[in-house]
Amino acid sequence: MARVTYSAETKTGILEATRQAREAGKPWAEALDAAKAAGYSGNIKSLYQLMLRDEVKNAPEPLVTSQTPSISTVASALEKEVVSRVTSALKQASAYEYKAVTLTTQESPDAQLNSLGIEGWRLVATVPVSTVLLEDGAQVTRIQYVFRRETSLVK
């Protein structure tokens, strides 16, 4: 079927007749009769499509007010929220700091080890590093003491 082109006046008359019929609550069949009286020569489906195209073409512009947030405002607010949540999580999280002290069996480790305990260090391991035999026959062992303390990731 060949496509029919209507003049601007005829098209406006067809659309107005159809719109009046539909606003009056009439069914599409009666709106088609009104459109045909105004010069329309198609069927109900094509009349419906014609009305849809006209509604889209003549749709009002969306209302933009100053209260509508801009993208930069939303992005800024989102960034602040993310930074706040990450900082809060990092403050609650903890990490461990380690320290190793190597002493020999000839030294008295009590004072040094106790001072580390007062500073918050906790002994987590002792490792014998080496044993040396002295000329007088004495045996000296080097022992490494491994300490750990909890620290916050964010100061």
Short mmCIF file of C-alpha atoms in Angstrom, two decimals:
data_model
loop_
_atom_site.label_atom_id
_atom_site.label_comp_id
_atom_site.label_asym_id
_atom_site.label_seq_id
_atom_site.Cartn_x
_atom_site.Cartn_y
_atom_site.Cartn_z
CA MET A 1 0.00 0.00 0.00
CA ALA A 2 1.35 3.42 -0.95
CA ARG A 3 2.13 5.86 1.81
CA VAL A 4 -0.28 8.79 1.97
CA THR A 5 1.03 12.25 2.74
CA TYR A 6 -1.35 14.83 4.15
CA SER A 7 -1.07 18.60 3.93
CA ALA A 8 -0.38 20.43 7.19
CA GLU A 9 -3.99 21.64 7.48
CA THR A 10 -5.45 18.19 6.76
CA LYS A 11 -3.11 16.50 9.22
CA THR A 12 -3.98 19.07 11.91
CA GLY A 13 -7.70 18.48 11.23
CA ILE A 14 -7.29 14.68 11.44
CA LEU A 15 -5.34 14.91 14.70
CA GLU A 16 -7.79 17.39 16.23
CA ALA A 17 -10.85 15.29 15.27
CA THR A 18 -9.23 12.16 16.68
CA ARG A 19 -8.14 13.93 19.86
CA GLN A 20 -11.64 15.35 20.46
CA ALA A 21 -13.24 11.94 19.96
CA ARG A 22 -10.83 10.22 22.35
CA GLU A 23 -11.13 12.98 24.99
CA ALA A 24 -14.92 12.56 24.77
CA GLY A 25 -14.40 8.92 25.76
CA LYS A 26 -15.26 7.44 22.37
CA PRO A 27 -13.58 4.18 21.25
CA TRP A 28 -10.89 4.13 18.57
CA ALA A 29 -13.43 2.93 15.96
CA GLU A 30 -15.48 6.11 16.41
CA ALA A 31 -12.27 8.22 16.49
CA LEU A 32 -11.39 6.61 13.12
CA ASP A 33 -14.78 7.68 11.72
CA ALA A 34 -14.14 11.26 12.90
CA ALA A 35 -10.65 11.20 11.36
CA LYS A 36 -12.03 9.89 8.05
CA ALA A 37 -14.55 12.73 8.03
CA ALA A 38 -11.53 15.07 8.35
CA GLY A 39 -9.81 13.45 5.36
CA TYR A 40 -7.98 10.44 6.83
CA SER A 41 -7.67 7.35 4.60
CA GLY A 42 -5.80 4.80 6.76
CA ASN A 43 -6.76 2.20 9.37
CA ILE A 44 -7.01 2.27 13.19
CA LYS A 45 -3.41 1.07 13.76
CA SER A 46 -1.88 3.74 11.58
CA LEU A 47 -4.14 6.41 13.15
CA TYR A 48 -2.95 5.31 16.59
CA GLN A 49 0.70 5.54 15.42
CA LEU A 50 0.02 9.00 13.95
CA MET A 51 -1.38 10.15 17.30
CA LEU A 52 1.60 8.70 19.22
CA ARG A 53 4.13 10.43 16.94
CA ASP A 54 2.29 13.71 17.37
CA GLU A 55 2.22 13.33 21.18
CA VAL A 56 5.95 12.63 21.29
CA LYS A 57 6.70 15.49 18.91
CA ASN A 58 4.58 17.95 20.87
CA ALA A 59 5.48 16.72 24.36
CA PRO A 60 6.35 19.52 26.77
CA GLU A 61 9.96 19.97 27.82
CA PRO A 62 10.74 18.40 31.19
CA LEU A 63 10.61 20.87 34.05
CA VAL A 64 14.08 21.58 35.43
CA THR A 65 14.17 23.43 38.72
CA SER A 66 17.04 24.70 40.80
CA GLN A 67 16.27 21.93 43.29
CA THR A 68 17.23 19.24 40.79
CA PRO A 69 20.74 18.19 41.86
CA SER A 70 23.42 18.44 39.22
CA ILE A 71 25.68 15.52 38.45
CA SER A 72 28.63 17.26 40.07
CA THR A 73 26.62 17.79 43.28
CA VAL A 74 25.60 14.14 43.38
CA ALA A 75 29.16 13.00 42.63
CA SER A 76 30.52 15.28 45.34
CA ALA A 77 28.04 13.97 47.92
CA LEU A 78 28.79 10.40 46.91
CA GLU A 79 32.54 10.98 47.19
CA LYS A 80 32.13 12.45 50.68
CA GLU A 81 30.06 9.46 51.79
CA VAL A 82 32.58 6.97 50.39
CA VAL A 83 35.51 8.76 52.06
CA SER A 84 33.61 8.87 55.36
CA ARG A 85 32.78 5.15 55.27
CA VAL A 86 36.27 4.06 54.23
CA THR A 87 37.89 6.19 56.94
CA SER A 88 35.51 4.78 59.54
CA ALA A 89 36.27 1.20 58.45
CA LEU A 90 40.00 1.82 58.51
CA LYS A 91 39.81 3.28 62.01
CA GLN A 92 38.09 0.14 63.19
CA ALA A 93 40.49 -2.14 61.35
CA SER A 94 43.87 -2.91 62.82
CA ALA A 95 47.21 -4.01 61.58
CA TYR A 96 50.15 -5.57 63.33
CA GLU A 97 53.60 -4.13 63.69
CA TYR A 98 56.45 -6.57 64.30
CA LYS A 99 59.81 -6.18 66.05
CA ALA A 100 62.66 -8.68 66.42
CA VAL A 101 65.25 -8.50 69.20
CA THR A 102 68.29 -10.78 69.19
CA LEU A 103 70.02 -11.53 72.50
CA THR A 104 72.51 -14.11 73.68
CA THR A 105 72.17 -16.44 76.63
CA GLN A 106 75.01 -14.51 78.34
CA GLU A 107 72.86 -11.40 78.52
CA SER A 108 70.00 -11.03 80.97
CA PRO A 109 66.98 -10.40 78.71
CA ASP A 110 64.49 -9.65 81.49
CA ALA A 111 64.83 -5.86 81.68
CA GLN A 112 64.78 -5.32 77.91
CA LEU A 113 61.92 -7.74 77.29
CA ASN A 114 59.87 -6.29 80.15
CA SER A 115 60.29 -2.74 78.79
CA LEU A 116 58.93 -3.91 75.43
CA GLY A 117 55.92 -5.41 77.22
CA ILE A 118 55.24 -2.09 78.92
CA GLU A 119 55.27 -0.38 75.49
CA GLY A 120 52.51 -2.70 74.28
CA TRP A 121 54.63 -5.33 72.52
CA ARG A 122 53.59 -8.97 72.98
CA LEU A 123 56.00 -11.87 72.56
CA VAL A 124 54.81 -14.15 69.74
CA ALA A 125 57.86 -16.33 69.04
CA THR A 126 61.36 -17.20 70.13
CA VAL A 127 63.80 -18.61 67.61
CA PRO A 128 67.28 -19.96 68.36
CA VAL A 129 69.49 -18.40 65.72
CA SER A 130 72.90 -19.93 66.34
CA THR A 131 75.01 -21.59 68.97
CA VAL A 132 78.67 -20.71 69.42
CA LEU A 133 81.21 -22.70 71.46
CA LEU A 134 83.59 -20.36 73.30
CA GLU A 135 87.28 -21.13 74.03
CA ASP A 136 86.55 -21.80 77.68
CA GLY A 137 84.06 -24.47 76.63
CA ALA A 138 80.97 -22.40 77.37
CA GLN A 139 78.15 -22.51 74.91
CA VAL A 140 76.43 -19.24 73.88
CA THR A 141 73.14 -19.33 72.00
CA ARG A 142 71.75 -16.35 70.14
CA ILE A 143 67.98 -16.17 70.46
CA GLN A 144 65.71 -13.96 68.44
CA TYR A 145 62.57 -12.75 70.23
CA VAL A 146 59.73 -11.74 67.91
CA PHE A 147 57.19 -9.23 69.21
CA ARG A 148 53.95 -7.92 67.79
CA ARG A 149 51.67 -5.03 68.66
CA GLU A 150 48.37 -3.87 67.23
CA THR A 151 48.26 -0.51 65.50
CA SER A 152 45.48 1.43 63.83
CA LEU A 153 45.68 1.83 60.06
CA VAL A 154 44.59 5.46 60.36
CA LYS A 155 46.10 7.82 62.88
#
